[in-house]
Amino acid sequence: WIEAADYYCCLHIGAKKLMLRETIKELANNLDPKKFVRVHRSAIVNIDHVREIHREGRNDGWVMLANGHRLKMSKAGWQSLLAVSRG
């Protein structure tokens, strides 16, 4: 998964963390939209690693990754995940 860190992105690849000098918005525009989904303003996930999706109310929720990591999910993120899963 990818985490926003000001004007950088932190790539979480297995046990490694790599910093990339690019905003999450710039990076999201260069990733395959069928494989990577921005689930929150601060997080992008590889859909192959999403294990569970949970909604909390109308606007919020979270995504559980295969490694057990839990990430916040916004309403727009939920809609993006739905669009990819239906496509």
PDB file of C-alpha atoms in Angstrom:
ATOM      1  CA  TRP A   1       0.000   0.000   0.000  1.00  0.00           C
ATOM      2  CA  ILE A   2       1.004   3.621  -0.399  1.00  0.00           C
ATOM      3  CA  GLU A   3       0.801   6.272   2.298  1.00  0.00           C
ATOM      4  CA  ALA A   4       0.831  10.054   1.823  1.00  0.00           C
ATOM      5  CA  ALA A   5       3.581  11.894   3.694  1.00  0.00           C
ATOM      6  CA  ASP A   6       3.358  15.609   2.826  1.00  0.00           C
ATOM      7  CA  TYR A   7       5.076  16.005  -0.554  1.00  0.00           C
ATOM      8  CA  TYR A   8       6.346  12.424  -0.466  1.00  0.00           C
ATOM      9  CA  CYS A   9       4.813   8.964  -0.596  1.00  0.00           C
ATOM     10  CA  CYS A  10       5.781   6.056   1.586  1.00  0.00           C
ATOM     11  CA  LEU A  11       5.599   2.775  -0.321  1.00  0.00           C
ATOM     12  CA  HIS A  12       4.901  -0.173   1.977  1.00  0.00           C
ATOM     13  CA  ILE A  13       6.312  -3.222   0.194  1.00  0.00           C
ATOM     14  CA  GLY A  14       6.286  -6.263   2.435  1.00  0.00           C
ATOM     15  CA  ALA A  15       8.387  -5.385   5.483  1.00  0.00           C
ATOM     16  CA  LYS A  16      10.150  -2.547   3.616  1.00  0.00           C
ATOM     17  CA  LYS A  17       9.219   1.134   3.536  1.00  0.00           C
ATOM     18  CA  LEU A  18      10.500   3.259   0.677  1.00  0.00           C
ATOM     19  CA  MET A  19      10.109   7.020   0.322  1.00  0.00           C
ATOM     20  CA  LEU A  20       9.298   8.512  -3.059  1.00  0.00           C
ATOM     21  CA  ARG A  21       9.585  12.227  -3.788  1.00  0.00           C
ATOM     22  CA  GLU A  22       6.146  12.584  -5.343  1.00  0.00           C
ATOM     23  CA  THR A  23       2.727  13.531  -3.968  1.00  0.00           C
ATOM     24  CA  ILE A  24       0.097  10.847  -3.600  1.00  0.00           C
ATOM     25  CA  LYS A  25      -2.020  12.661  -6.195  1.00  0.00           C
ATOM     26  CA  GLU A  26       0.788  12.608  -8.768  1.00  0.00           C
ATOM     27  CA  LEU A  27       1.510   8.958  -8.053  1.00  0.00           C
ATOM     28  CA  ALA A  28      -2.166   7.970  -8.274  1.00  0.00           C
ATOM     29  CA  ASN A  29      -2.348   9.492 -11.756  1.00  0.00           C
ATOM     30  CA  ASN A  30       0.501   7.225 -12.924  1.00  0.00           C
ATOM     31  CA  LEU A  31      -0.746   3.928 -11.445  1.00  0.00           C
ATOM     32  CA  ASP A  32      -2.983   1.364 -13.160  1.00  0.00           C
ATOM     33  CA  PRO A  33      -6.535   2.285 -11.996  1.00  0.00           C
ATOM     34  CA  LYS A  34      -7.653  -1.346 -12.393  1.00  0.00           C
ATOM     35  CA  LYS A  35      -5.068  -2.483  -9.842  1.00  0.00           C
ATOM     36  CA  PHE A  36      -4.526   0.469  -7.480  1.00  0.00           C
ATOM     37  CA  VAL A  37      -7.351   2.345  -5.745  1.00  0.00           C
ATOM     38  CA  ARG A  38      -7.137   5.460  -3.631  1.00  0.00           C
ATOM     39  CA  VAL A  39      -9.281   4.555  -0.627  1.00  0.00           C
ATOM     40  CA  HIS A  40      -8.538   7.691   1.405  1.00  0.00           C
ATOM     41  CA  ARG A  41      -6.810  11.013   0.829  1.00  0.00           C
ATOM     42  CA  SER A  42      -3.770   9.493   2.522  1.00  0.00           C
ATOM     43  CA  ALA A  43      -3.815   5.906   1.191  1.00  0.00           C
ATOM     44  CA  ILE A  44      -3.726   3.879  -2.017  1.00  0.00           C
ATOM     45  CA  VAL A  45      -4.111   0.096  -1.991  1.00  0.00           C
ATOM     46  CA  ASN A  46      -3.310  -2.685  -4.415  1.00  0.00           C
ATOM     47  CA  ILE A  47      -6.685  -4.437  -4.752  1.00  0.00           C
ATOM     48  CA  ASP A  48      -4.965  -7.831  -4.951  1.00  0.00           C
ATOM     49  CA  HIS A  49      -4.011  -7.382  -1.284  1.00  0.00           C
ATOM     50  CA  VAL A  50      -7.409  -6.257   0.054  1.00  0.00           C
ATOM     51  CA  ARG A  51      -8.843  -8.951   2.343  1.00  0.00           C
ATOM     52  CA  GLU A  52     -11.843  -7.194   3.907  1.00  0.00           C
ATOM     53  CA  ILE A  53     -13.855  -4.025   3.393  1.00  0.00           C
ATOM     54  CA  HIS A  54     -15.924  -2.584   6.250  1.00  0.00           C
ATOM     55  CA  ARG A  55     -18.315   0.357   6.217  1.00  0.00           C
ATOM     56  CA  GLU A  56     -18.993   2.472   9.296  1.00  0.00           C
ATOM     57  CA  GLY A  57     -21.995   4.701   8.730  1.00  0.00           C
ATOM     58  CA  ARG A  58     -22.577   6.507   5.465  1.00  0.00           C
ATOM     59  CA  ASN A  59     -19.207   8.122   4.943  1.00  0.00           C
ATOM     60  CA  ASP A  60     -16.445   6.165   6.639  1.00  0.00           C
ATOM     61  CA  GLY A  61     -15.040   2.679   6.826  1.00  0.00           C
ATOM     62  CA  TRP A  62     -11.818   0.746   6.611  1.00  0.00           C
ATOM     63  CA  VAL A  63      -9.967  -1.768   4.498  1.00  0.00           C
ATOM     64  CA  MET A  64      -8.100  -4.782   5.926  1.00  0.00           C
ATOM     65  CA  LEU A  65      -5.092  -5.835   3.892  1.00  0.00           C
ATOM     66  CA  ALA A  66      -3.785  -9.386   3.554  1.00  0.00           C
ATOM     67  CA  ASN A  67      -0.912  -8.546   5.938  1.00  0.00           C
ATOM     68  CA  GLY A  68      -3.409  -7.523   8.645  1.00  0.00           C
ATOM     69  CA  HIS A  69      -2.863  -3.789   8.279  1.00  0.00           C
ATOM     70  CA  ARG A  70      -6.043  -1.709   8.633  1.00  0.00           C
ATOM     71  CA  LEU A  71      -6.475   1.512   6.609  1.00  0.00           C
ATOM     72  CA  LYS A  72      -9.130   4.209   6.791  1.00  0.00           C
ATOM     73  CA  MET A  73     -11.522   4.393   3.829  1.00  0.00           C
ATOM     74  CA  SER A  74     -13.549   7.430   2.783  1.00  0.00           C
ATOM     75  CA  LYS A  75     -16.898   7.499   0.979  1.00  0.00           C
ATOM     76  CA  ALA A  76     -15.080   8.307  -2.283  1.00  0.00           C
ATOM     77  CA  GLY A  77     -12.690   5.410  -1.617  1.00  0.00           C
ATOM     78  CA  TRP A  78     -15.642   3.066  -1.150  1.00  0.00           C
ATOM     79  CA  GLN A  79     -17.104   4.216  -4.465  1.00  0.00           C
ATOM     80  CA  SER A  80     -13.740   3.742  -6.209  1.00  0.00           C
ATOM     81  CA  LEU A  81     -13.452   0.186  -4.860  1.00  0.00           C
ATOM     82  CA  LEU A  82     -16.981  -0.579  -6.060  1.00  0.00           C
ATOM     83  CA  ALA A  83     -16.229   0.786  -9.519  1.00  0.00           C
ATOM     84  CA  VAL A  84     -13.093  -1.367  -9.841  1.00  0.00           C
ATOM     85  CA  SER A  85     -14.799  -4.509  -8.557  1.00  0.00           C
ATOM     86  CA  ARG A  86     -17.658  -4.098 -11.037  1.00  0.00           C
ATOM     87  CA  GLY A  87     -15.371  -3.265 -13.950  1.00  0.00           C
TER      88      GLY A  87
END
